[in-house]
XYZ file of C-alpha atoms in Angstrom:
340
model
C -9.379 -20.697 62.645
C -9.250 -18.443 59.593
C -6.314 -16.107 58.995
C -6.129 -12.939 56.895
C -3.480 -13.157 54.215
C -2.423 -10.480 51.750
C -1.023 -11.942 48.540
C 2.315 -10.687 47.336
C 1.092 -11.088 43.729
C -0.757 -8.507 41.640
C -4.504 -8.973 41.122
C -5.371 -11.010 38.027
C -5.784 -9.177 34.667
C -3.780 -6.171 35.832
C -1.049 -5.024 33.448
C 1.699 -3.255 35.438
C 3.126 -1.704 32.267
C -0.147 0.058 31.423
C -1.607 3.148 33.047
C -4.748 2.730 35.134
C -7.637 3.990 33.026
C -9.982 6.448 34.725
C -13.692 5.727 34.765
C -16.020 6.952 32.008
C -15.489 10.289 30.323
C -12.376 11.052 32.397
C -10.403 8.164 30.835
C -8.973 9.907 27.757
C -8.478 13.384 29.314
C -6.471 11.758 32.128
C -4.343 9.804 29.634
C -3.761 12.990 27.622
C -2.456 14.676 30.771
C -0.165 11.722 31.422
C 1.181 11.906 27.863
C 2.494 15.362 28.739
C 4.036 14.227 32.035
C 7.733 14.745 32.782
C 7.841 11.209 34.186
C 9.051 8.753 31.530
C 7.306 5.726 33.026
C 4.004 7.575 33.171
C 4.270 8.550 29.486
C 5.047 4.962 28.525
C 2.126 3.576 30.535
C -0.272 6.116 29.047
C 0.823 5.123 25.535
C 0.305 1.431 26.331
C -3.242 2.183 27.453
C -3.935 4.267 24.343
C -2.829 1.386 22.105
C -5.753 -0.618 23.469
C -8.314 2.193 23.439
C -7.633 3.429 19.889
C -9.121 0.306 18.336
C -12.533 1.870 19.033
C -13.384 4.701 16.583
C -15.473 6.450 19.249
C -12.407 6.696 21.465
C -10.399 7.962 18.479
C -12.958 10.725 17.936
C -12.806 11.796 21.600
C -8.997 11.603 21.650
C -8.748 13.936 18.664
C -11.343 16.309 20.140
C -9.470 16.739 23.451
C -6.066 17.297 21.774
C -4.347 13.907 22.012
C -2.925 14.268 18.504
C -0.974 17.367 19.541
C 0.413 15.473 22.533
C 1.365 12.549 20.295
C 3.063 14.902 17.811
C 5.287 16.145 20.605
C 6.121 12.588 21.684
C 7.354 11.736 18.176
C 10.433 13.798 19.063
C 10.933 12.102 22.453
C 14.488 10.931 23.127
C 13.263 7.607 24.541
C 13.033 4.857 21.915
C 10.086 3.082 23.548
C 8.061 6.300 23.695
C 8.583 6.921 19.968
C 7.775 3.297 19.116
C 4.530 3.266 21.110
C 3.562 6.729 19.821
C 3.864 5.561 16.210
C 1.936 2.407 17.131
C -0.920 4.493 18.540
C -0.961 6.630 15.396
C -0.911 3.583 13.108
C -3.966 2.202 14.941
C -5.774 5.551 14.752
C -5.098 5.631 10.996
C -7.195 2.505 10.494
C -10.322 4.591 11.150
C -11.765 7.284 8.866
C -12.064 9.696 11.777
C -8.386 9.119 12.551
C -7.324 9.719 8.957
C -9.309 12.953 8.869
C -7.607 13.974 12.113
C -4.187 13.305 10.586
C -4.925 15.755 7.778
C -6.387 18.426 10.072
C -3.471 18.297 12.532
C -0.621 17.912 9.997
C 0.473 14.531 11.351
C 2.067 13.635 7.987
C 4.724 16.305 8.438
C 5.361 15.268 12.054
C 5.738 11.580 11.123
C 8.122 12.387 8.256
C 10.849 13.272 10.751
C 11.039 9.572 11.641
C 11.975 8.406 8.137
C 15.548 7.960 9.348
C 14.769 6.894 12.906
C 17.345 4.365 14.188
C 14.583 2.049 15.470
C 13.212 -0.255 12.705
C 9.976 -0.833 14.649
C 9.389 2.898 14.822
C 9.881 3.255 11.057
C 7.638 0.253 10.399
C 4.812 1.768 12.480
C 5.250 5.083 10.668
C 4.988 3.431 7.231
C 1.986 1.421 8.402
C 0.288 4.699 9.366
C 1.107 6.166 5.930
C -0.267 3.032 4.239
C -3.590 3.331 6.083
C -3.764 7.071 5.457
C -3.164 6.596 1.716
C -6.294 4.427 1.442
C -8.250 7.683 1.676
C -7.899 9.718 -1.574
C -7.476 12.898 0.467
C -4.830 11.120 2.536
C -2.916 10.004 -0.555
C -3.098 13.544 -1.905
C -1.899 14.835 1.464
C 1.198 12.641 1.299
C 1.877 13.794 -2.276
C 1.383 17.458 -1.324
C 3.757 17.102 1.619
C 6.635 16.440 -0.808
C 7.359 13.019 0.695
C 7.220 10.967 -2.518
C 10.928 11.360 -3.480
C 11.941 10.281 0.039
C 9.611 7.264 -0.040
C 11.007 6.216 -3.436
C 14.553 6.584 -2.139
C 13.711 4.531 0.967
C 12.422 1.722 -1.246
C 16.050 0.809 -1.917
C 17.220 0.896 1.676
C 14.559 -0.547 3.965
C 14.120 -4.217 4.803
C 11.514 -6.274 2.948
C 8.794 -5.905 5.570
C 8.904 -2.119 5.279
C 9.301 -2.284 1.489
C 5.899 -3.991 1.282
C 4.318 -1.102 3.240
C 6.139 1.468 1.103
C 4.855 -0.109 -2.107
C 1.279 -0.058 -0.770
C 1.619 3.644 0.044
C 3.244 4.516 -3.286
C 0.633 2.588 -5.292
C -2.158 4.649 -3.716
C -0.312 7.985 -3.880
C 0.823 7.627 -7.490
C -2.791 7.090 -8.548
C -3.244 10.720 -7.476
C -0.062 12.131 -9.016
C 3.010 10.264 -10.296
C 4.994 13.326 -11.404
C 7.428 13.510 -8.481
C 7.940 9.747 -8.440
C 8.788 9.669 -12.142
C 11.318 12.444 -11.590
C 12.837 10.395 -8.729
C 13.707 7.309 -10.847
C 10.833 5.231 -9.501
C 10.665 3.054 -12.653
C 14.222 1.625 -12.371
C 13.630 0.964 -8.656
C 10.360 -0.840 -9.352
C 12.015 -2.794 -12.161
C 14.464 -4.167 -9.604
C 11.631 -5.057 -7.220
C 9.897 -7.056 -9.963
C 12.853 -9.447 -9.750
C 12.593 -9.909 -5.974
C 12.398 -13.408 -4.506
C 9.584 -12.153 -2.261
C 6.240 -12.687 -4.039
C 4.544 -9.889 -2.047
C 7.149 -7.413 -3.264
C 6.826 -8.618 -6.870
C 3.028 -8.305 -6.742
C 3.033 -4.865 -5.121
C 5.789 -3.549 -7.414
C 3.685 -4.583 -10.430
C 0.628 -2.925 -8.870
C 2.617 0.283 -8.318
C 3.670 0.166 -11.979
C -0.024 0.264 -12.910
C -0.272 3.663 -11.180
C 3.047 4.789 -12.684
C 1.869 3.875 -16.202
C -1.297 5.965 -16.135
C 0.382 9.212 -17.328
C 2.081 9.205 -20.747
C 5.484 9.941 -19.206
C 5.122 6.813 -17.076
C 4.269 4.683 -20.118
C 7.320 6.052 -21.920
C 9.649 5.380 -18.992
C 8.374 1.806 -18.603
C 9.242 1.236 -22.258
C 12.595 3.071 -22.076
C 13.772 1.065 -19.048
C 12.865 -2.309 -20.637
C 10.331 -3.165 -17.951
C 7.838 -4.700 -20.406
C 9.839 -7.941 -21.010
C 10.003 -8.475 -17.235
C 6.241 -7.969 -16.922
C 5.746 -10.487 -19.728
C 7.910 -12.954 -17.824
C 5.879 -12.411 -14.628
C 2.767 -13.586 -16.457
C 4.187 -17.078 -15.849
C 4.651 -16.484 -12.108
C 3.216 -19.081 -9.726
C 1.373 -16.449 -7.652
C -2.022 -15.240 -8.950
C -1.630 -11.718 -7.590
C 1.709 -11.291 -9.372
C 0.173 -12.497 -12.648
C -2.876 -10.245 -12.286
C -0.852 -7.118 -11.527
C 1.688 -7.857 -14.274
C -1.181 -8.152 -16.784
C -2.677 -4.926 -15.401
C 0.623 -3.071 -15.783
C 0.957 -4.365 -19.347
C -2.524 -3.056 -20.133
C -1.434 0.506 -19.361
C 2.116 0.197 -20.702
C 0.892 -1.067 -24.083
C -1.365 1.905 -24.799
C 1.517 3.423 -26.783
C 2.695 1.915 -30.062
C 6.195 1.384 -28.673
C 4.736 -0.435 -25.685
C 2.622 -2.689 -27.899
C 5.554 -3.790 -30.024
C 7.790 -4.265 -26.976
C 5.180 -6.664 -25.559
C 4.823 -8.455 -28.887
C 8.611 -8.805 -29.121
C 8.568 -10.263 -25.587
C 5.997 -12.826 -26.792
C 3.442 -11.746 -24.189
C 0.406 -13.020 -26.122
C 0.917 -16.729 -25.391
C 1.160 -16.427 -21.578
C -1.729 -13.936 -21.582
C -3.900 -16.453 -23.440
C -2.988 -19.107 -20.874
C -4.177 -16.813 -18.075
C -7.676 -16.818 -19.570
C -8.117 -20.393 -18.332
C -7.256 -19.681 -14.665
C -9.874 -19.559 -11.917
C -8.959 -16.096 -10.648
C -11.366 -13.548 -12.145
C -8.901 -10.699 -11.540
C -6.191 -12.505 -13.521
C -8.569 -13.298 -16.402
C -10.007 -9.780 -16.561
C -6.596 -8.102 -16.654
C -5.368 -10.640 -19.244
C -8.335 -9.871 -21.533
C -7.660 -6.135 -21.279
C -3.957 -6.589 -22.041
C -4.763 -8.789 -25.040
C -7.220 -6.160 -26.275
C -4.451 -3.564 -26.246
C -2.136 -5.894 -28.193
C -4.914 -6.641 -30.693
C -4.787 -2.984 -31.739
C -1.484 -3.734 -33.474
C -1.922 -5.549 -36.827
C 0.538 -8.272 -35.808
C -1.277 -8.820 -32.504
C -4.666 -8.894 -34.187
C -3.439 -11.527 -36.666
C -2.123 -13.777 -33.866
C -5.360 -13.494 -31.855
C -7.844 -14.162 -34.642
C -7.480 -17.920 -34.166
C -8.439 -17.534 -30.488
C -11.748 -15.702 -30.941
C -13.679 -18.822 -29.713
C -11.909 -18.481 -26.359
C -13.232 -14.935 -26.044
C -16.689 -16.066 -27.181
C -16.766 -18.486 -24.252
C -15.884 -15.637 -21.873
C -18.930 -13.693 -23.118
C -20.972 -16.155 -21.031
C -18.983 -15.542 -17.840
C -20.893 -14.848 -14.622
C -19.086 -11.527 -14.203
C -20.564 -8.565 -16.088
C -17.130 -6.914 -16.271
C -15.677 -10.071 -17.816
C -18.456 -10.288 -20.400
C -18.029 -6.665 -21.390
C -14.224 -7.010 -21.655
C -14.614 -10.117 -23.842
C -17.032 -8.316 -26.154
C -14.662 -5.375 -26.576
C -11.753 -7.759 -27.246
C -13.716 -9.540 -29.989
C -14.646 -6.222 -31.617
C -10.991 -5.153 -31.702
C -9.720 -8.536 -32.960
C -12.343 -8.763 -35.720
C -12.028 -5.136 -36.784
C -11.122 -4.689 -40.406
C -9.847 -1.470 -42.004
């Protein structure tokens, strides 16, 4: 004879740490109400549910429209560590979408997140920097971070955060300094980046060199790179075992050697030989940046003299499949063969 039994276990696929999501269009409004609840557990569960929903840009759009960003801004100041951690996680996911990044700028989320720069929870700070990294991929987002006055603090944090967060910081700075490097240059960013070029972590070396590309765009940046003896280190990184480090080091040299002082610093560091060796690698990014750096060095009489014997190498690159590579090779040959 059959008996009715009620299991003591939860139904399958039910997450007890996540709020039950209402059906249809009531889902996000209900979660927004729960975000404002006085009950700690309810706020935590609502945040867990939002972490899943915010992967869909349509849900991000609705969440912004009904005021979730204002609720999340308030939760950034919550005294509970888990609430702050999950709030920054939700925001970092929202920042992966264009609609989320636009919402950040409209609702001044940059300023609200900046209060967590010194949060005692590393995970909270990591999520915050991840959100800034995603936001900076949008030119308006990078400009928003610069306009908020955060650059000096981000540069200062580069010396004090662990390596995982340093990588995120360098990504953010590289994008922001393309917009305006003035504040960073006034905050000793070049000596800090010089130190990062010597890191044992290849990601940090590569991203520090990429950030130096942005730093070296203005004349003041070029001058500081020369003054702080960064060029010999960049020349040394051309021999690195990681392609991305080599490519970014060559790119930074391209900008740093626009000035006469930069050119002769690179020539004194014997950068031409390793740059020529990079022309034979398979990575198109490495080869392209190496050609451009060599072109800058060819503008100096001593560099031009050293490169004249290698014109056949550049002739071969004129037949490369990449149009950018062919054009760069042609310009290099014109500079090397130029005669006064």
